[in-house]
Tab-separated table of N, CA and C in Angstrom:
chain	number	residue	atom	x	y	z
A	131	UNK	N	123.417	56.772	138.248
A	131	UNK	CA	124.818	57.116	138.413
A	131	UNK	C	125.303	57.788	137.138
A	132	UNK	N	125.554	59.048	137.272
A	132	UNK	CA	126.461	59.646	135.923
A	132	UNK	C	127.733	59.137	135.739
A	133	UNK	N	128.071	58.849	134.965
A	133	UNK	CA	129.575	58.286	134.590
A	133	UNK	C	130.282	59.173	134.013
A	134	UNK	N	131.494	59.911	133.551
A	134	UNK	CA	132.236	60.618	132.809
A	134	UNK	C	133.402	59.453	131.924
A	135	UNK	N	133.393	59.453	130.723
A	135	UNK	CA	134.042	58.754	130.133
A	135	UNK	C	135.373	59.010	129.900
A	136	UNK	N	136.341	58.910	130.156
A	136	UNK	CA	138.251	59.552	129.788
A	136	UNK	C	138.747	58.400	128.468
A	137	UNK	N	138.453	58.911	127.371
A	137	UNK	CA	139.124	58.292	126.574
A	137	UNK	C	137.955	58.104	125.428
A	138	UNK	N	138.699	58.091	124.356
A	138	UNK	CA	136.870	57.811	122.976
A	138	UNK	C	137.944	56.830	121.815
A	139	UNK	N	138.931	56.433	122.497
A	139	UNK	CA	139.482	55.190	121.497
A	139	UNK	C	138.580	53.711	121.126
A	140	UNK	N	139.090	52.772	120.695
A	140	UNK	CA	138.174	51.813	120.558
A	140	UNK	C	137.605	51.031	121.695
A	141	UNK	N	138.234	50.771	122.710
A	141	UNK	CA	137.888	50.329	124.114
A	141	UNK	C	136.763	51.376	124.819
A	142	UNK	N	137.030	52.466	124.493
A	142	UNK	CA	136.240	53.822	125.285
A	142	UNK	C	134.799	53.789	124.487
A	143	UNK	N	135.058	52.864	123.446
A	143	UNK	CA	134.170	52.870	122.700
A	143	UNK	C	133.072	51.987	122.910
A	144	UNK	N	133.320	51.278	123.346
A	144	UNK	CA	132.854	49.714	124.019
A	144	UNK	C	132.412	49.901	125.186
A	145	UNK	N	132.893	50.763	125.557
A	145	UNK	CA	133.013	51.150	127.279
A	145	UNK	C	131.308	52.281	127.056
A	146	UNK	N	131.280	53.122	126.226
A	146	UNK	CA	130.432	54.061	126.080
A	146	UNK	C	128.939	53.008	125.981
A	147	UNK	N	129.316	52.106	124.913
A	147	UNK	CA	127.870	51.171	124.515
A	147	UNK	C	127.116	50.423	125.964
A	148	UNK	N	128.376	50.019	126.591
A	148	UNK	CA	127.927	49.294	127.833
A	148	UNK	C	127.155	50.145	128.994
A	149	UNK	N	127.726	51.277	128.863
A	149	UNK	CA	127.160	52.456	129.876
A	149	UNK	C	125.771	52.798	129.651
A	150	UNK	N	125.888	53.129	128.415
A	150	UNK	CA	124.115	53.525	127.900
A	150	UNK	C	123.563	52.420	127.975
A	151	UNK	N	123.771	51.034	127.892
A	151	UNK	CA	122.740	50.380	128.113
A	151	UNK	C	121.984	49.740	129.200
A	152	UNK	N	123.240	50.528	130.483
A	152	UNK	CA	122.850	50.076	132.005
A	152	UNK	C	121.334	51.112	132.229
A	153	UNK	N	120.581	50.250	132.795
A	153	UNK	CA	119.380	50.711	133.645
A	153	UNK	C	120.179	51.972	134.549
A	154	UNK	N	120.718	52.044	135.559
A	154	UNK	CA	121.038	53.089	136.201
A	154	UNK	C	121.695	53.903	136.038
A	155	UNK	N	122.676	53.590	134.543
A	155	UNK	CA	123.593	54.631	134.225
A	155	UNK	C	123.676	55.255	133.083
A	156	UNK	N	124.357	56.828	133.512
A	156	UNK	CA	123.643	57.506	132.550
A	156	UNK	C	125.363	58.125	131.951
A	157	UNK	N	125.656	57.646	130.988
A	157	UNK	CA	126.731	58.672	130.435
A	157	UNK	C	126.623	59.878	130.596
A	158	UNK	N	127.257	60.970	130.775
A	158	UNK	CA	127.229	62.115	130.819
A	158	UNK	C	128.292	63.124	130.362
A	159	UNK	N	129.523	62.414	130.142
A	159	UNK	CA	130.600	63.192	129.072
A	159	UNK	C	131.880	62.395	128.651
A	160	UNK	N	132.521	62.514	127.866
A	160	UNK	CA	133.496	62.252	127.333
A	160	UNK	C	134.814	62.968	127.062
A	161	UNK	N	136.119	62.495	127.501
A	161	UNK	CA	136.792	63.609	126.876
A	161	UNK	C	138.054	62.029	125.821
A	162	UNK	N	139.092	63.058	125.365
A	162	UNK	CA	139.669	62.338	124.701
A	162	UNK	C	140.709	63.523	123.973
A	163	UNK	N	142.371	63.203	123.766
A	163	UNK	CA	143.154	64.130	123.470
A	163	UNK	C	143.066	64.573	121.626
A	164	UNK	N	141.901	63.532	121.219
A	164	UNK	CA	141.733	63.410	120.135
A	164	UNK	C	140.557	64.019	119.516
A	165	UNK	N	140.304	65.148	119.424
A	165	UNK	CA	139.248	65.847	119.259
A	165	UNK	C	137.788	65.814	118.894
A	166	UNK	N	137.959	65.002	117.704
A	166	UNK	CA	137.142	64.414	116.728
A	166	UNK	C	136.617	63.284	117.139
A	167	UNK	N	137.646	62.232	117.924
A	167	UNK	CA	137.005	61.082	118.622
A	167	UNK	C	136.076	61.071	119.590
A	168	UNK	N	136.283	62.028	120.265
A	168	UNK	CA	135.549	62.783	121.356
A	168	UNK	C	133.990	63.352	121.093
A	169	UNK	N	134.277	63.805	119.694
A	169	UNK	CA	132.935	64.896	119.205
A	169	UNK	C	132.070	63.758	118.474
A	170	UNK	N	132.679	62.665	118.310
A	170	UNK	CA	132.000	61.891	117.371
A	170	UNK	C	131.034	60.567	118.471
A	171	UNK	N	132.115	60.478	119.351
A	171	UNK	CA	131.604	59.594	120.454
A	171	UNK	C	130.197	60.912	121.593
A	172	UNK	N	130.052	62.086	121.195
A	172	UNK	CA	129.482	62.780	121.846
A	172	UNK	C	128.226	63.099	121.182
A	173	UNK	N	128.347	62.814	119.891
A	173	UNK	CA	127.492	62.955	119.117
A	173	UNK	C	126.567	61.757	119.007
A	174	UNK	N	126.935	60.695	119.075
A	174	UNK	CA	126.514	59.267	119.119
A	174	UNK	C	125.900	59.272	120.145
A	175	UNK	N	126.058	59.602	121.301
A	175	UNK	CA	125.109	59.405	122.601
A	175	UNK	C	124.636	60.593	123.489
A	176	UNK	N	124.660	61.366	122.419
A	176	UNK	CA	124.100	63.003	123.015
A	176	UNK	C	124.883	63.351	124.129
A	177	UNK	N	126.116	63.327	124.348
A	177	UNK	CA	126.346	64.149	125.512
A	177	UNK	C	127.123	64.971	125.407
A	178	UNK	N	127.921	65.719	126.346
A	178	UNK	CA	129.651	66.640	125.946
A	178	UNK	C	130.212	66.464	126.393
A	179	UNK	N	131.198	67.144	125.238
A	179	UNK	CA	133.004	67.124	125.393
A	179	UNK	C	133.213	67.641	126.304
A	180	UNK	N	133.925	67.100	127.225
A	180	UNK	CA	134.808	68.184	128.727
A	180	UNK	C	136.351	67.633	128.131
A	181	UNK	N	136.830	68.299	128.755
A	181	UNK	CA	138.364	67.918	129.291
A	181	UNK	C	138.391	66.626	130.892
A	182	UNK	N	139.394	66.418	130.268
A	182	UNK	CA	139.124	65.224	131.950
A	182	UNK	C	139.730	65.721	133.157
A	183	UNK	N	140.218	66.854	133.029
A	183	UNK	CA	140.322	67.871	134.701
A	183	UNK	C	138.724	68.636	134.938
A	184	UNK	N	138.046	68.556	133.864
A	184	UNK	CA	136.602	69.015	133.978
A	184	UNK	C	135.433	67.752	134.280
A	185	UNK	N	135.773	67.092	133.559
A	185	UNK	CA	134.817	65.557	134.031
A	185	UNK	C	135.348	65.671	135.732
A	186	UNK	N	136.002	65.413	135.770
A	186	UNK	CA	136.784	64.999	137.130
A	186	UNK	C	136.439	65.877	138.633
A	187	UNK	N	136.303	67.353	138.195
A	187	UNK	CA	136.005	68.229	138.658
A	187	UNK	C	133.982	68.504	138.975
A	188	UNK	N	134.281	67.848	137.945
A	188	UNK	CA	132.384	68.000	137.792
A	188	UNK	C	131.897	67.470	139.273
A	189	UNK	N	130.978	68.251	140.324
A	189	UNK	CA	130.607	67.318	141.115
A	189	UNK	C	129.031	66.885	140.917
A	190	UNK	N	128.555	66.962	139.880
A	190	UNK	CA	127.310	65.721	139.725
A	190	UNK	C	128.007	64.207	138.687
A	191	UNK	N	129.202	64.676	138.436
A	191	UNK	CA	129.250	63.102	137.695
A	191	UNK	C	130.115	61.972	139.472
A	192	UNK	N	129.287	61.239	139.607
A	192	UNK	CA	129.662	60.214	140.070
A	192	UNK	C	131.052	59.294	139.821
A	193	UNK	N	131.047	59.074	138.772
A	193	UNK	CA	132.391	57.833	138.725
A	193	UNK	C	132.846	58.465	137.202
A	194	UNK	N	134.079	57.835	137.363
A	194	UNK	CA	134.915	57.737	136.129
A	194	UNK	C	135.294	56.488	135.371
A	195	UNK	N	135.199	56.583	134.337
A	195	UNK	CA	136.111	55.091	133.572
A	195	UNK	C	137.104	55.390	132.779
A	196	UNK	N	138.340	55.124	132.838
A	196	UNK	CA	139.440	55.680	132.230
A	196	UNK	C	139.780	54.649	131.272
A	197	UNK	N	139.751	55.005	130.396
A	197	UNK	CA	139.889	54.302	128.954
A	197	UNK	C	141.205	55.322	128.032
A	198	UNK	N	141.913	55.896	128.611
A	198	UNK	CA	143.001	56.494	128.150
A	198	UNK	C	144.452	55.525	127.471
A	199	UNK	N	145.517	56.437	127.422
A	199	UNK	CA	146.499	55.441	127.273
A	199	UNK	C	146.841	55.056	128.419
A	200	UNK	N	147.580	53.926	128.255
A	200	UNK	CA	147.991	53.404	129.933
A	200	UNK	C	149.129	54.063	131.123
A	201	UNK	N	150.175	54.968	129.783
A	201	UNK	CA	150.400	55.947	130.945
A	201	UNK	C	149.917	57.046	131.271
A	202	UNK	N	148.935	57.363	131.194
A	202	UNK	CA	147.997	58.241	131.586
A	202	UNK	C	147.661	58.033	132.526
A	203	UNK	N	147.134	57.013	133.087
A	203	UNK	CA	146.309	56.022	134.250
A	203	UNK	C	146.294	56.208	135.541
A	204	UNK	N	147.891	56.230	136.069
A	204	UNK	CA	148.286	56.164	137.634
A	204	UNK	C	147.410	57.619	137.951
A	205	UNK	N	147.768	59.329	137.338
A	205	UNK	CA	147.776	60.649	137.703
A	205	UNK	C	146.522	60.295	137.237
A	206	UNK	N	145.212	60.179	136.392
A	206	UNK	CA	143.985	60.228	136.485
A	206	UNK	C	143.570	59.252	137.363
A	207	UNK	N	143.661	58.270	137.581
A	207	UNK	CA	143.268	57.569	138.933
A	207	UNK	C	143.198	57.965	139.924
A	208	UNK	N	144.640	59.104	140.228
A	208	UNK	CA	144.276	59.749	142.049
A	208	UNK	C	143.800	60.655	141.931
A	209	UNK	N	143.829	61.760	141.042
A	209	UNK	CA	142.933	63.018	140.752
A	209	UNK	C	141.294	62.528	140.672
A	210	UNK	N	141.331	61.477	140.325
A	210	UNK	CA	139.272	61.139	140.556
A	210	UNK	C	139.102	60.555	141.419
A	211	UNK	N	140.509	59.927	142.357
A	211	UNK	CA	139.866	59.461	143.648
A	211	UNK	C	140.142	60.650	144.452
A	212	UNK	N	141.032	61.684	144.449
A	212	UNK	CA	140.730	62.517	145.301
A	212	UNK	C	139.577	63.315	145.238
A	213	UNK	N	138.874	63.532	143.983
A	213	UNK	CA	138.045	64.357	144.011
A	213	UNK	C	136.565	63.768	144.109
A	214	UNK	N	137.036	62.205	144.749
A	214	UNK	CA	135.483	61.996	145.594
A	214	UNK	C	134.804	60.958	144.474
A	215	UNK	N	135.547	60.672	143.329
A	215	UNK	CA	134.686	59.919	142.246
A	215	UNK	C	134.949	58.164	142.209
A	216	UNK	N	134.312	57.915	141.932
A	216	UNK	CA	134.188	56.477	141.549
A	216	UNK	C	134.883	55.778	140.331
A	217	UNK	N	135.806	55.085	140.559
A	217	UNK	CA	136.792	55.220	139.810
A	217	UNK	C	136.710	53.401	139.041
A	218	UNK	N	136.768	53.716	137.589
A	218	UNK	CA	137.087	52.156	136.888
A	218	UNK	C	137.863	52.582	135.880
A	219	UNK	N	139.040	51.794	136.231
A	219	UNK	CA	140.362	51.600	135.214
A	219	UNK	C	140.988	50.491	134.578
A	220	UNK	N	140.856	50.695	133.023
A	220	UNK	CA	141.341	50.218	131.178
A	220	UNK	C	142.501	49.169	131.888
A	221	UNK	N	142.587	48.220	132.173
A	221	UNK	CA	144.208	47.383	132.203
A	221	UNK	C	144.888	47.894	131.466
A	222	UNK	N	146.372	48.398	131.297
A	222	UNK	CA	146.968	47.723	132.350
A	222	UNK	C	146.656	48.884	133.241
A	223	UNK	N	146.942	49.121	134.215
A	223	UNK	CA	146.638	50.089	135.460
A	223	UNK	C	147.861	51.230	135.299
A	224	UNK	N	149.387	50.747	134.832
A	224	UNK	CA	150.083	51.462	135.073
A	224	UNK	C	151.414	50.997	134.315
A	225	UNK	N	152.435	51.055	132.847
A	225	UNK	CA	153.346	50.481	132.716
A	225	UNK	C	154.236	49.952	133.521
């Protein structure tokens, strides 16, 4: 399962370690509004920077994990469930 990561804060961070170490899953990108967090978390586990209308869009990544801020959450939640992805979302879900 490819995963796309939304977010490279400290949770996204945690979130990245757990991914690479699943047997079936394979990180495959990261984004984050924070540039550097992004490039640094991309660099750490070989993969790339997208934007998260591009993760999202991607149709070989499978699921998403949204590790963003929390109002971010609700509008990336239906944009990756509409676009067919597998969706895991950071508590709180929504202020």
């Amino acid at each position: 399962m490819k995963i796309g990561l939304l977010g490279a804060g400290r949770i996204g961070q945690v979130h990245a370690e757990t991914i690479s170490r699943h047997p079936i899953s394979v990180l495959d990108a990261v984004s984050d509004v924070h540039l550097p967090a992004a490039e640094a978390l991309a660099q750490k586990y070989g993969i790339s920077v997208k934007s998260s209308d591009a993760i999202i869009a991607d149709p070989s990544i499978d699921a998403v994990l949204i590790a963003t801020s929390t109002d971010t959450h609700p509008d990336l939640i239906e944009a990756a469930s509409a676009a067919g992805k597998a969706v895991l979302c950071e508590k709180p879900v929504d202020l």
